[in-house]
Amino acid sequence: MTVLEVDGVNTYYGPSHVLHDVSLDVDEGEIVALIGRNGAGKTTTLRSIMGVTPPKEGTVRLHGDDLQNLKPNQIRRRGISWTPEDRRVFPDLTVAENLQIANRVKADGDGSNRGTTFTIEDVYDSFARLDERRGQRAGTMSGGEQQMLAIARSLVGPPVEVLALDEPSEGLAPQIVDDVRGMIEQLNERGMTILLVEQNAHLALELADRAYVLETGHIELTAPADELLDDQDVLETYLGVR
Ligand code: ATP
């Protein structure tokens, strides 16, 4: 069943036309990767979905409901949760306090959100690294731990139907990337639907079921992730990797 549909989206920053007829869909329980070079428009796609930079044309639908004119916080309450690229944890607050703030957001009262609910205790039960660091100030944690906290913060509060992760591996050492990868795998095993934006194409394709390749604001192709992983031409042409 399709959970999230992006259909013919065109997004601008002022006069600059950045996304051109971007369409993609995400089925329940899938990990879908959105990959592409620097500046291809991956973050802008997430901003368009979340209503941060609303599309000028096209639609974003969650379970068939058009999200047009909804504000980012309303879209979060409907069940799409975004972990931005820059993580934005509160450095002077502890892990527990960061989670408590996110947990204060309440779901929409109409009961339309059918996603997965995570309490703060669920987060601690699932991710021991955060449990051990409940009282630690977020700013003193490693980059990988801060990323895990940022993802955890996206989980608490209103139920999550789609988790949209923006470059979770960015700036992390390889062994730390493995921790974040483990967290994503664990969430997906529990049924979480994930839209994964990554510049690290190998990581994204190893995790994902399907992928879309974005190039200068156009979806160039979509294929099962394992096919793309074996396609040297695609990896070199669109992603600049081997
Ligand atoms: P990266 O991996 O570097 O974040 P990306 O694929 O996520 O790349 P976007 O951040 O979506 O790409 O950027 C797409 C295009 O839009 C780029 O040309 C970028 O310079 C431009 N852009 C992004 N944010 C803004 C903004 N706030 N104002 C104007 N142009 C912007």
XYZ file of N, CA and C and ligand atoms in Angstrom:
757
model
N 0.836 -1.193 0.000
C 0.000 0.000 0.000
C 0.882 1.258 0.000
N 0.523 2.210 -0.858
C 1.290 3.452 -0.929
C 0.950 4.337 0.267
N 1.986 4.800 0.942
C 1.770 5.700 2.077
C 1.977 7.149 1.635
N 3.107 7.384 0.976
C 3.466 8.756 0.596
C 3.587 8.842 -0.924
N 2.927 9.850 -1.482
C 3.022 10.078 -2.930
C 3.408 11.526 -3.192
N 4.469 11.694 -3.937
C 4.883 13.018 -4.404
C 4.598 13.001 -5.899
N 3.810 13.965 -6.357
C 3.310 13.876 -7.723
C 3.516 15.195 -8.480
N 4.433 15.186 -9.424
C 4.636 16.347 -10.299
C 5.017 17.613 -9.574
N 5.894 17.484 -8.590
C 6.226 18.647 -7.757
C 7.260 19.555 -8.435
N 6.926 20.840 -8.452
C 7.843 21.886 -8.916
C 8.047 22.861 -7.770
N 9.310 23.054 -7.391
C 9.611 23.919 -6.248
C 10.660 24.950 -6.645
N 10.463 26.147 -6.131
C 11.331 27.287 -6.457
C 11.885 27.888 -5.172
N 13.095 28.444 -5.281
C 13.584 29.388 -4.277
C 13.581 30.736 -4.976
N 12.636 31.583 -4.657
C 12.490 32.836 -5.408
C 12.298 32.489 -6.873
N 13.099 33.107 -7.747
C 12.932 32.831 -9.177
C 13.610 31.533 -9.623
N 14.359 30.912 -8.726
C 15.165 29.758 -9.125
C 14.334 28.461 -9.048
N 14.156 27.856 -10.217
C 13.324 26.648 -10.335
C 14.196 25.437 -10.006
N 13.991 24.838 -8.835
C 14.920 23.809 -8.340
C 14.406 22.384 -8.581
N 13.126 22.133 -8.331
C 12.579 20.787 -8.582
C 11.660 20.835 -9.793
N 11.863 19.899 -10.712
C 11.123 19.860 -11.970
C 10.298 18.572 -12.033
N 9.018 18.700 -11.815
C 8.118 17.539 -11.953
C 8.618 16.308 -11.204
N 8.979 16.500 -9.981
C 9.464 15.374 -9.179
C 8.289 14.524 -8.709
N 8.342 13.241 -9.019
C 7.324 12.297 -8.560
C 8.019 11.102 -7.932
N 7.515 10.680 -6.815
C 8.024 9.451 -6.201
C 6.954 8.925 -5.252
N 7.043 7.642 -4.949
C 6.123 7.123 -3.952
C 6.840 6.146 -3.032
N 6.265 6.019 -1.854
C 6.851 5.163 -0.826
C 5.744 4.266 -0.300
N 6.000 2.955 -0.343
C 5.006 2.000 0.155
C 5.246 1.715 1.632
N 4.193 1.237 2.263
C 4.273 0.931 3.684
C 5.391 -0.092 3.957
N 6.215 0.223 4.937
C 7.265 -0.702 5.361
C 8.529 -0.681 4.520
N 8.538 0.139 3.471
C 9.720 0.200 2.601
C 10.769 1.168 3.133
N 12.019 0.940 2.692
C 13.016 2.015 2.738
C 13.226 2.442 1.287
N 12.942 3.687 1.007
C 13.156 4.232 -0.330
C 14.261 5.272 -0.233
N 15.264 5.114 -1.091
C 16.390 6.056 -1.068
C 16.206 7.093 -2.159
N 16.581 8.317 -1.821
C 16.638 9.392 -2.806
C 18.099 9.825 -2.840
N 18.743 9.530 -3.978
C 20.176 9.775 -4.045
C 20.492 10.713 -5.204
N 21.668 11.311 -5.150
C 22.074 12.248 -6.190
C 23.216 13.098 -5.672
N 23.854 13.775 -6.606
C 25.019 14.570 -6.234
C 24.622 15.761 -5.367
N 25.635 16.415 -4.866
C 25.480 17.687 -4.180
C 24.641 18.647 -4.992
N 23.647 19.243 -4.375
C 22.871 20.267 -5.068
C 21.818 19.719 -6.030
N 21.627 18.399 -6.054
C 20.659 17.801 -6.989
C 19.220 18.153 -6.626
N 18.992 18.475 -5.351
C 17.630 18.828 -4.924
C 17.035 17.857 -3.919
N 17.873 17.056 -3.302
C 17.370 16.036 -2.356
C 16.735 16.692 -1.137
N 17.482 17.626 -0.530
C 16.947 18.313 0.647
C 15.698 19.110 0.272
N 15.724 19.726 -0.895
C 14.565 20.511 -1.331
C 13.335 19.611 -1.485
N 13.555 18.370 -1.904
C 12.426 17.431 -2.001
C 11.820 17.197 -0.620
N 12.673 17.007 0.381
C 12.149 16.810 1.742
C 11.473 18.084 2.244
N 12.061 19.233 1.948
C 11.451 20.505 2.373
C 10.080 20.687 1.709
N 9.964 20.218 0.475
C 8.678 20.317 -0.232
C 7.651 19.398 0.412
N 8.076 18.186 0.767
C 7.155 17.231 1.398
C 6.669 17.777 2.737
N 7.592 18.386 3.492
C 7.259 18.850 4.850
C 6.552 20.202 4.873
N 6.413 20.840 3.710
C 5.760 22.148 3.683
C 6.664 23.280 4.142
N 7.966 23.009 4.240
C 8.911 24.063 4.631
C 9.140 24.990 3.436
N 9.285 24.396 2.257
C 9.331 25.150 1.005
C 8.222 24.558 0.133
N 7.006 25.055 0.284
C 5.876 24.405 -0.393
C 6.044 24.434 -1.914
N 5.675 23.352 -2.578
C 5.766 23.321 -4.037
C 4.824 24.350 -4.672
N 5.262 24.892 -5.802
C 4.405 25.822 -6.535
C 3.369 25.037 -7.336
N 3.780 23.888 -7.830
C 2.856 22.991 -8.533
C 3.096 21.581 -8.044
N 2.058 20.760 -8.190
C 2.179 19.351 -7.820
C 1.604 19.096 -6.441
N 1.508 17.823 -6.106
C 0.890 17.476 -4.829
C 1.748 16.493 -4.042
N 1.552 16.561 -2.731
C 2.139 15.581 -1.814
C 0.952 14.983 -1.069
N 0.856 13.660 -1.101
C -0.282 13.012 -0.436
C 0.210 11.971 0.562
N -0.478 11.937 1.691
C -0.209 10.916 2.704
C -1.487 10.084 2.803
N -1.389 8.805 2.504
C -2.577 7.946 2.432
C -3.668 8.593 1.589
N -3.262 9.220 0.498
C -4.240 9.815 -0.414
C -4.722 11.198 -0.038
N -4.376 11.676 1.167
C -4.810 13.021 1.580
C -3.793 14.062 1.135
N -4.268 15.053 0.420
C -3.414 16.134 -0.063
C -2.930 16.979 1.121
N -1.634 17.224 1.191
C -1.079 17.985 2.322
C -0.911 19.478 1.996
N -1.439 19.878 0.846
C -1.283 21.270 0.431
C -1.788 22.234 1.509
N -1.053 23.325 1.666
C -1.406 24.394 2.610
C -1.239 24.016 4.074
N -0.768 22.793 4.348
C -0.505 22.463 5.750
C 0.888 22.959 6.131
N 1.021 23.368 7.371
C 2.302 23.863 7.864
C 3.156 22.667 8.305
N 4.484 22.887 8.391
C 5.359 21.767 8.777
C 4.907 21.068 10.066
N 4.493 21.842 11.062
C 4.103 21.182 12.320
C 2.814 20.379 12.164
N 1.943 20.819 11.257
C 0.714 20.050 10.997
C 1.052 18.755 10.241
N 2.011 18.863 9.346
C 2.410 17.677 8.576
C 3.079 16.666 9.515
N 3.870 17.168 10.457
C 4.438 16.263 11.469
C 3.328 15.547 12.251
N 2.299 16.306 12.603
C 1.216 15.698 13.387
C 0.422 14.674 12.577
N 0.407 14.875 11.252
C -0.251 13.873 10.403
C 0.574 12.587 10.320
N 1.890 12.689 10.595
C 2.668 11.452 10.632
C 3.929 11.409 9.787
N 4.316 12.535 9.165
C 5.615 12.529 8.473
C 6.606 13.268 9.370
N 7.680 12.576 9.706
C 8.653 13.177 10.610
C 9.994 13.294 9.907
N 10.589 14.465 10.024
C 11.781 14.811 9.260
C 12.956 14.990 10.213
N 14.051 14.312 9.918
C 15.294 14.555 10.659
C 16.209 15.362 9.743
N 16.337 16.669 9.996
C 17.092 17.500 9.058
C 18.582 17.167 9.060
N 19.208 17.605 7.989
C 20.623 17.322 7.764
C 21.512 17.826 8.895
N 21.165 18.997 9.435
C 22.065 19.587 10.434
C 21.734 19.151 11.872
N 20.840 18.178 11.996
C 20.528 17.521 13.283
C 19.805 18.403 14.285
N 20.285 19.581 14.511
C 19.581 20.552 15.371
C 19.185 20.027 16.739
N 20.024 19.219 17.354
C 19.747 18.888 18.756
C 20.083 20.119 19.588
N 19.454 20.238 20.740
C 19.767 21.369 21.620
C 21.025 20.999 22.404
N 22.163 21.669 22.113
C 23.441 21.211 22.677
C 23.529 21.343 24.192
N 22.843 22.329 24.757
C 22.957 22.553 26.201
C 21.963 21.724 27.006
N 21.064 21.050 26.320
C 20.096 20.199 27.021
C 20.566 18.750 26.988
N 20.112 17.997 27.976
C 20.491 16.578 28.032
C 19.710 15.779 26.980
N 20.127 14.545 26.824
C 19.410 13.625 25.931
C 17.940 13.553 26.346
N 17.710 13.366 27.639
C 16.335 13.241 28.132
C 15.527 14.510 27.832
N 16.146 15.663 28.051
C 15.422 16.918 27.818
C 15.117 17.122 26.334
N 16.074 16.770 25.474
C 15.823 16.865 24.037
C 14.625 16.008 23.645
N 14.557 14.814 24.199
C 13.441 13.917 23.865
C 12.128 14.433 24.443
N 12.194 14.985 25.658
C 10.965 15.488 26.291
C 10.342 16.630 25.479
N 11.184 17.489 24.932
C 10.658 18.622 24.152
C 9.915 18.106 22.913
N 10.532 17.150 22.224
C 9.882 16.603 21.021
C 8.597 15.861 21.386
N 8.605 15.289 22.551
C 7.469 14.472 22.995
C 6.241 15.307 23.345
N 6.447 16.621 23.510
C 5.312 17.480 23.881
C 4.360 17.719 22.725
N 4.859 17.515 21.488
C 3.997 17.740 20.332
C 2.901 16.677 20.346
N 1.676 17.115 20.146
C 0.552 16.166 20.201
C 0.050 15.851 18.802
N -0.508 14.653 18.650
C -1.060 14.246 17.349
C -2.310 15.052 17.034
N -2.680 15.091 15.752
C -3.945 15.694 15.356
C -5.081 14.903 15.978
N -6.091 15.604 16.396
C -7.170 14.949 17.125
C -8.112 14.113 16.290
N -7.968 14.158 14.942
C -8.975 13.475 14.123
C -8.723 11.970 13.981
N -7.652 11.476 14.616
C -7.413 10.035 14.605
C -6.967 9.490 13.266
N -6.605 10.388 12.333
C -6.258 9.906 10.995
C -4.835 9.340 10.939
N -4.040 9.619 11.948
C -2.660 9.149 11.934
C -2.596 7.704 12.411
N -2.155 6.821 11.486
C -2.133 5.391 11.802
C -0.710 4.883 12.044
N 0.208 5.808 12.300
C 1.622 5.425 12.383
C 2.007 4.734 13.684
N 3.326 4.576 13.844
C 3.885 3.892 15.005
C 4.188 4.902 16.104
N 3.742 4.570 17.313
C 3.997 5.456 18.447
C 5.251 5.003 19.186
N 6.129 5.945 19.473
C 7.315 5.684 20.285
C 7.254 6.550 21.523
N 7.245 5.918 22.687
C 7.408 6.707 23.900
C 8.908 6.906 24.131
N 9.238 7.788 25.081
C 10.658 7.990 25.399
C 11.253 6.687 25.931
N 10.475 5.956 26.713
C 10.979 4.668 27.220
C 11.209 3.667 26.088
N 10.357 3.699 25.058
C 10.585 2.827 23.893
C 11.937 3.149 23.256
N 12.225 4.451 23.172
C 13.509 4.866 22.586
C 14.662 4.298 23.417
N 14.581 4.437 24.734
C 15.667 3.929 25.584
C 15.764 2.399 25.488
N 14.609 1.734 25.414
C 14.638 0.265 25.304
C 15.293 -0.176 23.999
N 15.043 0.582 22.933
C 15.539 0.176 21.624
C 16.997 0.573 21.408
N 17.384 1.704 21.936
C 18.704 2.245 21.618
C 19.495 2.487 22.900
N 20.278 1.471 23.237
C 20.997 1.489 24.521
C 21.959 2.673 24.629
N 22.521 3.083 23.495
C 23.469 4.192 23.533
C 22.822 5.457 24.077
N 21.561 5.647 23.770
C 20.862 6.833 24.280
C 20.443 6.614 25.727
N 20.073 5.394 26.046
C 19.682 5.064 27.413
C 20.834 5.365 28.372
N 22.048 4.945 27.964
C 23.222 5.150 28.828
C 23.536 6.630 29.016
N 23.084 7.450 28.070
C 23.474 8.860 28.079
C 22.322 9.801 28.405
N 21.305 9.312 29.044
C 20.118 10.140 29.347
C 20.466 11.498 29.919
N 21.439 11.520 30.820
C 21.742 12.752 31.539
C 22.852 13.571 30.896
N 23.361 13.100 29.754
C 24.493 13.805 29.129
C 23.997 14.950 28.258
N 24.728 16.064 28.303
C 24.347 17.181 27.438
C 24.628 16.806 25.988
N 23.659 17.100 25.121
C 23.751 16.634 23.735
C 24.995 17.169 23.041
N 25.368 18.412 23.377
C 26.522 19.035 22.725
C 27.838 18.349 23.028
N 27.864 17.529 24.074
C 29.116 16.849 24.420
C 29.164 15.430 23.841
N 28.137 15.038 23.114
C 28.140 13.687 22.542
C 28.850 13.687 21.188
N 29.244 12.477 20.745
C 29.896 12.359 19.439
C 28.881 12.654 18.334
N 29.403 12.887 17.130
C 28.524 13.166 15.988
C 27.516 12.049 15.758
N 27.989 10.816 15.891
C 27.100 9.668 15.665
C 26.006 9.600 16.715
N 26.384 9.863 17.962
C 25.390 9.842 19.041
C 24.370 10.970 18.857
N 24.867 12.126 18.416
C 23.937 13.240 18.167
C 22.978 12.890 17.028
N 23.499 12.188 16.031
C 22.619 11.775 14.930
C 21.565 10.798 15.434
N 21.988 9.863 16.288
C 21.019 8.910 16.845
C 19.959 9.643 17.667
N 20.394 10.650 18.409
C 19.444 11.444 19.194
C 18.487 12.193 18.274
N 19.040 12.754 17.188
C 18.185 13.503 16.260
C 17.119 12.586 15.665
N 17.513 11.357 15.323
C 16.529 10.408 14.771
C 15.511 10.041 15.854
N 16.017 9.779 17.070
C 15.118 9.395 18.170
C 14.108 10.503 18.438
N 14.579 11.733 18.342
C 13.695 12.868 18.596
C 12.584 12.952 17.550
N 12.894 12.465 16.333
C 11.856 12.448 15.294
C 10.819 11.363 15.547
N 11.172 10.396 16.379
C 10.267 9.260 16.589
C 9.223 9.534 17.664
N 9.608 10.277 18.706
C 8.682 10.504 19.811
C 7.668 11.588 19.435
N 6.620 11.697 20.236
C 5.554 12.638 19.902
C 4.487 11.905 19.101
N 3.860 12.611 18.153
C 2.780 11.978 17.394
C 3.288 10.728 16.656
N 2.407 9.741 16.438
C 2.821 8.530 15.723
C 3.471 8.877 14.387
N 4.431 8.053 13.989
C 5.171 8.319 12.749
C 4.746 7.302 11.688
N 4.310 7.817 10.549
C 3.970 6.941 9.413
C 5.137 6.847 8.455
N 5.820 7.982 8.255
C 6.988 8.013 7.367
C 8.082 8.798 8.065
N 9.253 8.183 8.150
C 10.410 8.871 8.704
C 11.276 9.324 7.534
N 11.490 10.637 7.424
C 12.286 11.198 6.333
C 13.638 11.614 6.901
N 14.666 10.897 6.499
C 16.004 11.139 7.054
C 16.856 11.856 6.028
N 17.406 13.010 6.410
C 18.255 13.769 5.483
C 19.724 13.548 5.838
N 20.404 12.802 5.006
C 21.842 12.540 5.124
C 22.282 12.138 6.524
N 21.721 11.041 7.033
C 22.101 10.656 8.402
C 23.571 10.301 8.553
N 24.259 9.975 7.452
C 25.666 9.570 7.582
C 26.627 10.742 7.465
N 26.105 11.926 7.208
C 26.988 13.047 6.892
C 27.970 13.366 8.020
N 29.218 13.462 7.648
C 30.245 13.874 8.595
C 30.616 12.829 9.636
N 30.158 11.581 9.456
C 30.445 10.564 10.469
C 31.538 9.616 9.985
N 32.393 9.196 10.914
C 33.437 8.218 10.599
C 32.779 6.881 10.254
N 33.458 6.068 9.410
C 32.822 4.831 8.915
C 32.259 3.921 10.006
N 32.962 3.738 11.101
C 32.418 2.800 12.102
C 31.206 3.394 12.811
N 31.133 4.720 12.844
C 29.968 5.382 13.445
C 28.779 5.305 12.484
N 29.095 5.392 11.190
C 28.027 5.238 10.197
C 27.344 3.888 10.397
N 28.135 2.877 10.768
C 27.537 1.551 11.000
C 26.529 1.574 12.138
N 26.778 2.382 13.159
C 25.809 2.486 14.263
C 24.495 3.089 13.769
N 24.622 4.136 12.963
C 23.420 4.800 12.452
C 22.687 3.860 11.489
N 23.467 3.139 10.676
C 22.874 2.146 9.778
C 22.072 1.104 10.580
N 22.665 0.668 11.695
C 21.994 -0.322 12.540
C 20.681 0.224 13.079
N 20.686 1.489 13.428
C 19.469 2.110 13.960
C 18.375 2.138 12.884
N 18.766 2.486 11.654
C 17.793 2.551 10.554
C 17.243 1.153 10.273
N 18.135 0.160 10.259
C 17.703 -1.222 10.006
C 16.740 -1.692 11.091
N 17.073 -1.360 12.321
C 16.241 -1.783 13.455
C 14.836 -1.167 13.351
N 14.799 0.106 12.978
C 13.498 0.775 12.844
C 12.679 0.140 11.724
N 13.352 -0.141 10.617
C 12.632 -0.729 9.484
C 12.136 -2.137 9.817
N 12.941 -2.895 10.568
C 12.494 -4.235 10.982
C 11.226 -4.152 11.824
N 11.064 -3.046 12.532
C 9.837 -2.862 13.322
C 8.691 -2.318 12.484
N 8.926 -2.189 11.178
C 7.838 -1.794 10.283
C 7.850 -0.344 9.859
N 8.850 0.421 10.312
C 8.872 1.844 9.974
C 9.129 2.054 8.477
N 8.342 2.915 7.889
C 8.503 3.317 6.494
C 9.492 4.478 6.453
N 10.505 4.371 5.592
C 11.591 5.360 5.641
C 11.901 5.903 4.247
N 11.966 7.233 4.163
C 12.481 7.897 2.963
C 13.868 8.416 3.333
N 14.868 7.870 2.674
C 16.261 8.107 3.069
C 16.973 8.926 2.002
N 17.316 10.154 2.349
C 18.110 11.004 1.463
C 19.573 10.823 1.825
N 20.372 10.512 0.836
C 21.790 10.271 1.112
C 22.658 10.674 -0.060
N 23.814 11.216 0.274
C 24.828 11.418 -0.740
C 25.737 10.190 -0.801
N 25.761 9.444 0.302
C 26.507 8.188 0.345
C 25.643 7.116 -0.335
N 25.858 7.006 -1.669
C 24.972 6.152 -2.460
C 25.083 4.691 -2.042
N 26.284 4.252 -1.726
C 26.443 2.845 -1.348
C 25.633 2.524 -0.099
N 25.765 3.368 0.897
C 25.018 3.152 2.139
C 23.512 3.116 1.852
N 23.053 4.106 1.102
C 21.619 4.207 0.837
C 21.123 2.987 0.077
N 21.899 2.554 -0.922
C 21.438 1.435 -1.757
C 21.520 0.118 -1.003
N 22.453 0.018 -0.078
C 22.522 -1.202 0.729
C 21.316 -1.308 1.673
N 20.849 -0.165 2.142
C 19.729 -0.171 3.085
C 18.367 -0.255 2.394
N 18.275 0.355 1.201
C 16.955 0.594 0.615
C 16.416 -0.601 -0.157
N 15.094 -0.608 -0.308
C 14.442 -1.549 -1.214
C 14.480 -0.992 -2.637
N 14.137 0.266 -2.774
C 14.103 0.927 -4.083
C 14.792 2.268 -3.949
N 15.175 2.820 -5.104
C 15.813 4.139 -5.060
C 15.377 4.990 -6.242
N 15.419 6.285 -6.014
C 15.225 7.277 -7.064
C 16.521 8.062 -7.177
N 16.922 8.310 -8.424
C 18.132 9.103 -8.647
C 17.706 10.482 -9.125
N 18.152 11.481 -8.382
C 17.805 12.862 -8.688
C 19.038 13.540 -9.305
N 18.804 14.269 -10.399
C 19.900 14.976 -11.072
C 19.370 16.345 -11.465
N 20.012 17.399 -10.988
C 19.569 18.780 -11.223
C 18.039 18.942 -11.200
N 17.464 18.430 -10.135
C 16.043 18.658 -9.892
C 15.084 17.781 -10.670
N 15.628 16.816 -11.445
C 14.781 15.871 -12.183
C 15.015 14.463 -11.641
N 13.953 13.673 -11.573
C 14.141 12.247 -11.281
C 14.626 11.592 -12.571
N 15.867 11.128 -12.551
C 16.435 10.541 -13.765
C 16.036 9.083 -13.913
N 15.987 8.367 -12.831
C 15.565 6.975 -12.926
C 15.191 6.445 -11.555
N 14.457 5.340 -11.594
C 14.107 4.651 -10.359
C 14.243 3.159 -10.619
N 14.731 2.432 -9.625
C 14.986 1.002 -9.804
C 15.131 0.362 -8.430
N 15.024 -0.984 -8.392
C 15.340 -1.660 -7.129
C 16.775 -1.339 -6.723
N 16.981 -1.151 -5.425
C 18.289 -0.690 -4.956
C 19.405 -1.666 -5.332
N 19.138 -2.971 -5.273
C 20.230 -3.912 -5.567
C 20.646 -3.846 -7.035
N 19.710 -3.506 -7.925
C 20.093 -3.350 -9.339
C 21.008 -2.147 -9.522
N 20.690 -1.059 -8.848
C 21.518 0.147 -8.985
C 22.912 -0.072 -8.402
N 22.951 -0.824 -7.326
C 24.234 -1.087 -6.662
C 25.181 -1.831 -7.600
N 24.621 -2.618 -8.521
C 25.442 -3.378 -9.467
C 25.679 -2.635 -10.771
N 25.103 -1.439 -10.895
C 25.152 -0.743 -12.179
C 26.239 0.332 -12.156
N 27.436 -0.061 -12.598
C 28.568 0.865 -12.533
C 28.312 2.135 -13.341
N 27.630 2.003 -14.475
C 27.392 3.181 -15.320
C 26.551 4.213 -14.581
N 25.491 3.747 -13.931
C 24.623 4.673 -13.195
C 25.394 5.296 -12.042
N 26.135 4.479 -11.320
C 26.862 4.999 -10.165
C 27.848 6.085 -10.593
N 28.499 5.876 -11.731
C 29.463 6.882 -12.194
C 28.782 8.086 -12.801
N 27.763 7.846 -13.631
C 27.141 8.952 -14.363
C 26.413 9.913 -13.434
N 25.607 9.359 -12.540
C 24.751 10.236 -11.738
C 25.284 10.508 -10.344
N 26.131 9.648 -9.888
C 26.519 9.775 -8.492
C 28.004 10.020 -8.309
N 28.762 9.844 -9.388
C 30.203 10.096 -9.309
C 30.923 9.129 -8.401
N 30.356 7.932 -8.238
C 31.037 6.922 -7.403
C 31.126 5.618 -8.193
N 31.985 4.728 -7.737
C 32.147 3.428 -8.404
C 31.639 2.347 -7.498
P 23.260 18.635 -0.681
O 23.587 17.221 -0.618
O 24.407 19.507 -1.037
O 22.449 19.149 0.465
P 20.830 18.476 -2.220
O 20.693 17.446 -3.286
O 20.138 18.219 -0.945
O 22.351 18.759 -1.998
P 19.435 20.975 -2.234
O 19.990 21.408 -0.924
O 18.033 20.543 -2.307
O 20.346 19.824 -2.855
O 19.692 22.161 -3.266
C 19.165 22.147 -4.595
C 19.486 23.468 -5.285
O 18.764 24.514 -4.641
C 20.949 23.878 -5.211
O 21.291 24.467 -6.444
C 20.985 24.881 -4.094
O 22.015 25.816 -4.307
C 19.638 25.539 -4.192
N 19.140 25.997 -2.875
C 19.029 25.250 -1.759
N 18.531 25.985 -0.727
C 18.322 27.217 -1.219
C 17.808 28.440 -0.669
N 17.397 28.515 0.596
N 17.749 29.519 -1.479
C 18.148 29.447 -2.772
N 18.624 28.338 -3.360
C 18.726 27.239 -2.601
